[in-house]
Amino acid sequence: MHRAIGTSFWVFFALAAASGTACWIVLGPDAFWRSLGEDVALVIELAPKLAGAAQVAAFVPILLSGEMVSRMLGDHAGLRAIAIAAGIGAVTPGGPITSFPLVAALRAAGSGELALIAFVTSWSTLGMQRILMWELPLMGEHFTLLRILVSIPLPFVAVGMAMMIVRHGSGRA
Amino acid sequence: MDMGTILLWAIAIALIVQAKRKACHAIWPVFRQGLTSFIAILPRFVMAVVTAGFLGKLLPGDLIVSLIGGESGLGGVFLASLLGGFVPGGPLISFPIVVLLRDMGAGLPQLIAFLTAWSVLALHRVLMYESALMGWRFSVTRLASSLILAPIAGVAALLIV
């Protein structure tokens, strides 16, 4: 967990200071203050959403453990395993620090590569936690729904592509 | 309060109730953990918003519109797919960029392509986590399989919008 004011904060701060200085010099103080005023309004609008989203992010993992995910994926095979993997990927919380060890554990438990690709693709494009925490608050319902709709086929497309790539590769060898 | 805020808190409360019913965890430490992560993110988030605001004033909006605006069509979708793959870092960086691009006039399908490319390619994530834990063979196969996903999502959105 990052501290609130750590190294990465100062990187963000330096970017804000640099872009703010450029704005002041190029466009003048009026544009600088107008931009800051808009930012205040945006932060006031978004802060309660981020606070709610942070609670969602905190509670989802205790309701859904890696062990549960592994059990759900279990012995299924073929298209069924891929569909289940895609479904589980979408509800698996957390960033790459928690999800990739889970993917590695699933492989160790015997999950096929195609199911794992479906899982990672689904987690990254349809991951509920990121949608709730970032996309819905920042981009709104219309954008989010449209993006979810066009992203539902993506895990299956990725699996189809992977099958072609693997077949092509082994044909050559 | 708008719908999004209400929806998010409704989900949060539903999860808290569910966690309490299962009773395998004390609720308060988890709630405090959520609060801590919100407080930890907030200063960086404010700086990201401020930076995006200044850049929005500085960058030439006309250029963004002509490259990946609503009228840029298929070409804009492909360009946005390419750009999105190179965004380094997590959602704290990518989402302010997407908000900035939207406010400058980028089209919806182009933004979807951008966000999808960042999600599935995320080269920093491949280097830091995926290749280390899963090996390069898996990572390369997955990346190659994912190259067309962003254009597909963008084109599908283009057809719907």
Coordinates of C-alpha atoms in Angstrom, one line a residue:
Chain A
M1 CA 0.0 0.0 0.0
H2 CA 1.3 3.4 -1.0
R3 CA 1.5 6.1 1.6
A4 CA -0.8 9.1 0.9
I5 CA 2.2 11.4 0.4
G6 CA 5.1 9.2 -0.9
T7 CA 7.5 9.2 -3.8
S8 CA 4.7 8.7 -6.4
F9 CA 2.7 11.6 -5.0
W10 CA 5.7 13.9 -5.7
V11 CA 6.0 12.6 -9.2
F12 CA 2.3 13.5 -9.7
F13 CA 2.9 16.8 -8.0
A14 CA 5.9 17.6 -10.2
L15 CA 3.7 16.9 -13.3
A16 CA 1.0 19.2 -12.0
A17 CA 3.5 21.9 -11.2
A18 CA 5.1 21.7 -14.6
S19 CA 1.9 21.7 -16.5
G20 CA 0.5 24.5 -14.3
T21 CA 3.6 26.6 -14.9
A22 CA 3.3 26.1 -18.6
C23 CA -0.3 27.0 -18.5
W24 CA 0.5 30.2 -16.5
I25 CA 3.2 31.3 -19.0
V26 CA 1.5 30.3 -22.2
L27 CA -2.1 31.1 -21.5
G28 CA -1.9 33.5 -18.6
P29 CA -3.0 33.6 -15.0
D30 CA -6.7 33.7 -16.0
A31 CA -6.6 30.3 -17.7
F32 CA -4.5 28.9 -14.8
W33 CA -7.1 29.9 -12.2
R34 CA -10.0 28.9 -14.3
S35 CA -8.5 25.4 -14.8
L36 CA -7.9 25.0 -11.0
G37 CA -11.5 26.1 -10.4
E38 CA -12.8 23.4 -12.7
D39 CA -10.6 20.8 -11.0
V40 CA -12.0 21.7 -7.6
A41 CA -15.5 21.1 -8.9
L42 CA -14.5 17.8 -10.5
V43 CA -12.7 16.5 -7.3
I44 CA -15.8 17.4 -5.2
E45 CA -18.0 15.5 -7.6
L46 CA -15.7 12.5 -7.8
A47 CA -14.4 12.1 -4.2
P48 CA -17.6 10.5 -2.8
K49 CA -17.6 8.1 -5.7
L50 CA -14.0 7.1 -5.1
A51 CA -14.8 6.7 -1.4
G52 CA -17.7 4.3 -2.2
A53 CA -15.6 2.5 -4.7
A54 CA -12.8 2.0 -2.2
Q55 CA -15.2 0.3 0.1
V56 CA -16.4 -2.0 -2.7
A57 CA -12.7 -2.8 -3.4
A58 CA -12.1 -3.5 0.2
F59 CA -15.1 -5.8 0.7
V60 CA -15.1 -7.8 -2.5
P61 CA -11.9 -9.7 -1.7
I62 CA -13.2 -11.0 1.6
L63 CA -16.3 -12.3 -0.1
L64 CA -14.4 -13.9 -2.9
S65 CA -11.1 -15.7 -2.2
G66 CA -8.6 -17.2 -4.6
E67 CA -9.4 -20.6 -3.2
M68 CA -13.1 -20.1 -4.2
V69 CA -12.0 -19.1 -7.7
S70 CA -9.8 -22.1 -8.1
R71 CA -12.6 -24.4 -6.9
M72 CA -15.1 -22.8 -9.3
L73 CA -12.8 -23.3 -12.2
G74 CA -12.1 -26.8 -11.0
D75 CA -12.3 -29.7 -13.4
H76 CA -14.2 -28.1 -16.2
A77 CA -12.8 -28.4 -19.7
G78 CA -13.3 -27.1 -23.2
L79 CA -15.6 -24.2 -24.0
R80 CA -17.3 -24.6 -20.7
A81 CA -14.0 -24.0 -18.8
I82 CA -13.3 -20.9 -21.0
A83 CA -16.7 -19.4 -20.3
I84 CA -16.4 -20.0 -16.6
A85 CA -12.8 -18.6 -16.6
A86 CA -14.1 -15.5 -18.3
G87 CA -16.9 -15.1 -15.8
I88 CA -14.6 -15.5 -12.8
G89 CA -12.1 -13.1 -14.3
A90 CA -14.7 -10.4 -14.4
V91 CA -15.5 -10.7 -10.7
T92 CA -11.9 -11.3 -9.5
P93 CA -10.9 -8.2 -7.5
G94 CA -7.6 -6.5 -7.2
G95 CA -4.7 -5.3 -9.3
P96 CA -2.0 -7.3 -11.0
I97 CA -0.2 -7.9 -7.7
T98 CA -3.1 -10.1 -6.5
S99 CA -4.4 -11.4 -9.8
F100 CA -1.3 -12.8 -11.5
P101 CA -0.3 -15.0 -8.5
L102 CA -3.8 -16.3 -8.8
V103 CA -3.3 -17.1 -12.5
A104 CA -0.1 -18.8 -11.7
A105 CA -1.8 -20.8 -8.9
L106 CA -4.6 -21.8 -11.3
R107 CA -2.0 -23.1 -13.8
A108 CA -0.2 -25.0 -11.1
A109 CA -3.6 -26.6 -10.3
G110 CA -4.0 -27.8 -13.8
S111 CA -6.0 -25.1 -15.7
G112 CA -5.3 -25.0 -19.4
E113 CA -3.6 -22.1 -21.1
L114 CA -6.6 -21.1 -23.1
A115 CA -8.8 -20.8 -19.9
L116 CA -6.0 -18.7 -18.3
I117 CA -5.9 -16.4 -21.4
A118 CA -9.7 -16.0 -21.1
F119 CA -9.3 -15.3 -17.4
V120 CA -6.7 -12.6 -17.9
T121 CA -8.5 -11.0 -20.8
S122 CA -11.8 -10.9 -18.9
W123 CA -10.2 -9.6 -15.7
S124 CA -8.5 -6.8 -17.6
T125 CA -11.4 -5.7 -19.9
L126 CA -14.4 -6.6 -17.8
G127 CA -13.0 -6.5 -14.2
M128 CA -15.8 -5.3 -12.1
Q129 CA -13.6 -3.7 -9.5
R130 CA -12.0 -1.4 -12.0
I131 CA -15.3 -0.6 -13.6
L132 CA -16.8 0.3 -10.2
M133 CA -13.8 2.1 -8.9
W134 CA -12.7 4.1 -11.9
E135 CA -14.8 3.8 -15.0
L136 CA -18.3 4.4 -13.7
P137 CA -17.3 7.4 -11.5
L138 CA -15.1 9.0 -14.1
M139 CA -16.8 8.2 -17.5
G140 CA -20.4 7.8 -16.6
E141 CA -23.1 5.1 -17.2
H142 CA -23.5 5.5 -20.9
F143 CA -19.8 5.1 -21.8
T144 CA -19.4 2.2 -19.3
L145 CA -22.3 0.2 -20.5
L146 CA -21.3 0.6 -24.1
R147 CA -17.7 -0.5 -23.4
I148 CA -18.9 -3.5 -21.3
L149 CA -21.2 -4.5 -24.2
V150 CA -18.5 -4.5 -26.8
S151 CA -16.0 -6.2 -24.4
I152 CA -18.1 -9.3 -23.6
P153 CA -16.9 -11.2 -26.7
L154 CA -13.2 -10.2 -26.2
P155 CA -12.1 -13.1 -24.0
F156 CA -13.5 -15.6 -26.5
V157 CA -11.8 -13.7 -29.4
A158 CA -8.5 -13.8 -27.5
V159 CA -8.9 -17.6 -27.0
G160 CA -9.7 -18.1 -30.7
M161 CA -6.6 -16.2 -31.6
A162 CA -4.5 -18.1 -29.1
M163 CA -5.8 -21.4 -30.6
M164 CA -4.7 -20.2 -34.1
I165 CA -1.3 -19.1 -32.8
V166 CA -0.6 -22.3 -30.8
R167 CA -1.7 -24.5 -33.8
H168 CA 0.4 -22.5 -36.2
G169 CA 3.4 -22.7 -33.8
S170 CA 3.2 -26.4 -33.3
G171 CA 2.6 -27.0 -37.0
R172 CA 6.0 -25.4 -37.7
A173 CA 7.9 -27.3 -35.0
Chain B
M1 CA -26.0 13.2 -5.4
D2 CA -26.1 11.6 -8.8
M3 CA -26.9 8.1 -9.8
G4 CA -23.4 6.8 -10.0
T5 CA -22.6 7.8 -6.4
I6 CA -25.8 6.2 -5.2
L7 CA -25.2 3.1 -7.2
L8 CA -21.6 2.7 -5.9
W9 CA -22.6 3.2 -2.2
A10 CA -25.6 0.8 -2.7
I11 CA -23.2 -1.9 -3.9
A12 CA -20.8 -1.1 -1.1
I13 CA -23.5 -1.4 1.5
A14 CA -24.8 -4.6 0.0
L15 CA -21.3 -6.1 0.2
I16 CA -20.9 -4.9 3.8
V17 CA -24.3 -6.5 4.7
Q18 CA -23.2 -9.7 3.0
A19 CA -19.9 -9.8 4.7
K20 CA -21.6 -9.2 8.1
R21 CA -24.0 -12.1 7.4
K22 CA -21.2 -14.5 6.6
A23 CA -19.7 -13.2 9.9
C24 CA -16.3 -14.7 9.1
H25 CA -14.7 -11.3 9.3
A26 CA -14.9 -8.3 11.6
I27 CA -16.4 -5.5 9.4
W28 CA -14.7 -2.5 11.0
P29 CA -11.1 -3.3 10.0
V30 CA -12.2 -4.0 6.4
F31 CA -14.1 -0.7 6.3
R32 CA -11.1 1.1 7.7
Q33 CA -8.9 -0.5 5.1
G34 CA -11.2 0.9 2.4
L35 CA -11.0 4.3 4.0
T36 CA -7.2 4.1 4.2
S37 CA -6.9 3.2 0.5
F38 CA -9.2 6.1 -0.4
I39 CA -7.2 8.5 1.6
A40 CA -4.0 7.1 0.2
I41 CA -5.2 7.5 -3.4
L42 CA -6.8 11.0 -2.9
P43 CA -3.7 13.3 -3.0
R44 CA -2.3 11.6 -6.2
F45 CA -5.8 11.6 -7.7
V46 CA -6.1 15.4 -7.1
M47 CA -2.7 16.0 -8.7
A48 CA -3.7 13.8 -11.7
V49 CA -6.9 15.8 -12.1
V50 CA -5.0 19.1 -11.9
T51 CA -2.4 17.9 -14.4
A52 CA -5.1 16.7 -16.8
G53 CA -6.9 20.1 -16.4
F54 CA -3.8 22.1 -17.3
L55 CA -2.9 19.8 -20.2
G56 CA -6.5 20.1 -21.5
K57 CA -5.9 23.9 -21.7
L58 CA -2.5 23.6 -23.3
L59 CA -2.9 20.8 -25.8
P60 CA -4.3 21.6 -29.2
G61 CA -7.9 20.4 -29.1
D62 CA -8.3 20.6 -32.8
L63 CA -5.5 18.1 -33.3
I64 CA -7.1 15.6 -30.9
V65 CA -10.5 16.0 -32.6
S66 CA -9.0 15.4 -36.0
L67 CA -6.9 12.4 -34.9
I68 CA -9.3 10.5 -32.6
G69 CA -12.5 12.6 -32.6
G70 CA -16.0 11.3 -33.2
E71 CA -15.6 11.8 -37.0
S72 CA -12.2 10.1 -37.2
G73 CA -13.9 6.7 -37.8
L74 CA -11.8 3.6 -38.4
G75 CA -8.5 5.4 -38.6
G76 CA -9.1 7.0 -35.3
V77 CA -10.0 3.7 -33.7
F78 CA -6.7 2.1 -34.9
L79 CA -4.7 5.1 -33.8
A80 CA -6.3 5.1 -30.4
S81 CA -5.7 1.3 -30.1
L82 CA -2.0 2.0 -30.8
L83 CA -1.7 4.9 -28.3
G84 CA -3.5 3.0 -25.5
G85 CA -1.1 0.2 -25.6
F86 CA 1.7 2.5 -24.6
V87 CA 0.1 4.1 -21.6
P88 CA 2.4 3.2 -18.6
G89 CA 0.9 2.6 -15.2
G90 CA -2.4 1.8 -13.6
P91 CA -5.9 3.3 -13.6
L92 CA -4.7 6.4 -11.6
I93 CA -2.8 7.4 -14.8
S94 CA -4.9 6.0 -17.6
F95 CA -8.3 7.2 -16.5
P96 CA -7.4 10.9 -16.1
I97 CA -5.9 10.7 -19.6
V98 CA -9.2 9.2 -20.9
V99 CA -11.2 11.9 -19.2
L100 CA -8.9 14.5 -20.6
L101 CA -9.2 13.1 -24.2
R102 CA -13.0 12.9 -23.8
D103 CA -13.2 16.5 -22.7
M104 CA -11.0 17.5 -25.6
G105 CA -13.4 15.9 -28.1
A106 CA -12.2 12.3 -28.6
G107 CA -15.0 10.0 -29.9
L108 CA -16.6 7.3 -27.8
P109 CA -15.5 4.3 -30.0
Q110 CA -12.0 5.8 -30.1
L111 CA -11.9 6.1 -26.3
I112 CA -13.1 2.5 -25.9
A113 CA -10.4 1.3 -28.2
F114 CA -7.8 3.4 -26.2
L115 CA -9.0 2.0 -22.9
T116 CA -9.2 -1.6 -24.2
A117 CA -5.7 -1.4 -25.6
W118 CA -4.3 -0.1 -22.3
S119 CA -6.3 -2.9 -20.4
V120 CA -5.2 -5.9 -22.4
L121 CA -1.7 -4.9 -23.5
A122 CA -0.5 -2.9 -20.4
L123 CA 3.2 -3.5 -21.2
H124 CA 4.3 -2.3 -17.7
R125 CA 2.1 -5.0 -16.2
V126 CA 3.5 -7.7 -18.5
L127 CA 7.1 -6.7 -17.6
M128 CA 6.5 -6.3 -13.8
Y129 CA 4.1 -9.2 -13.1
E130 CA 3.0 -11.4 -15.9
S131 CA 6.3 -12.4 -17.5
A132 CA 7.8 -13.0 -14.0
L133 CA 5.0 -15.2 -12.8
M134 CA 3.7 -16.9 -15.9
G135 CA 6.8 -16.9 -18.1
W136 CA 7.4 -15.3 -21.5
R137 CA 5.8 -18.0 -23.6
F138 CA 2.4 -17.4 -21.9
S139 CA 2.8 -13.6 -22.0
V140 CA 3.8 -13.5 -25.6
T141 CA 1.0 -15.9 -26.7
R142 CA -1.6 -13.8 -24.7
L143 CA -0.2 -10.5 -26.0
A144 CA -0.3 -11.7 -29.6
S145 CA -3.9 -13.0 -29.1
S146 CA -4.9 -9.6 -27.7
L147 CA -3.5 -7.3 -30.4
I148 CA -6.8 -7.2 -32.3
L149 CA -9.0 -6.8 -29.2
A150 CA -8.9 -3.0 -29.0
P151 CA -9.7 -2.5 -32.7
I152 CA -12.5 -5.0 -32.4
A153 CA -14.0 -3.2 -29.4
G154 CA -13.6 0.1 -31.1
V155 CA -15.2 -1.0 -34.4
A156 CA -18.1 -2.7 -32.5
A157 CA -18.7 0.6 -30.7
L158 CA -18.5 2.4 -34.0
L159 CA -21.3 0.2 -35.3
I160 CA -23.5 0.7 -32.3
V161 CA -23.1 4.5 -31.7

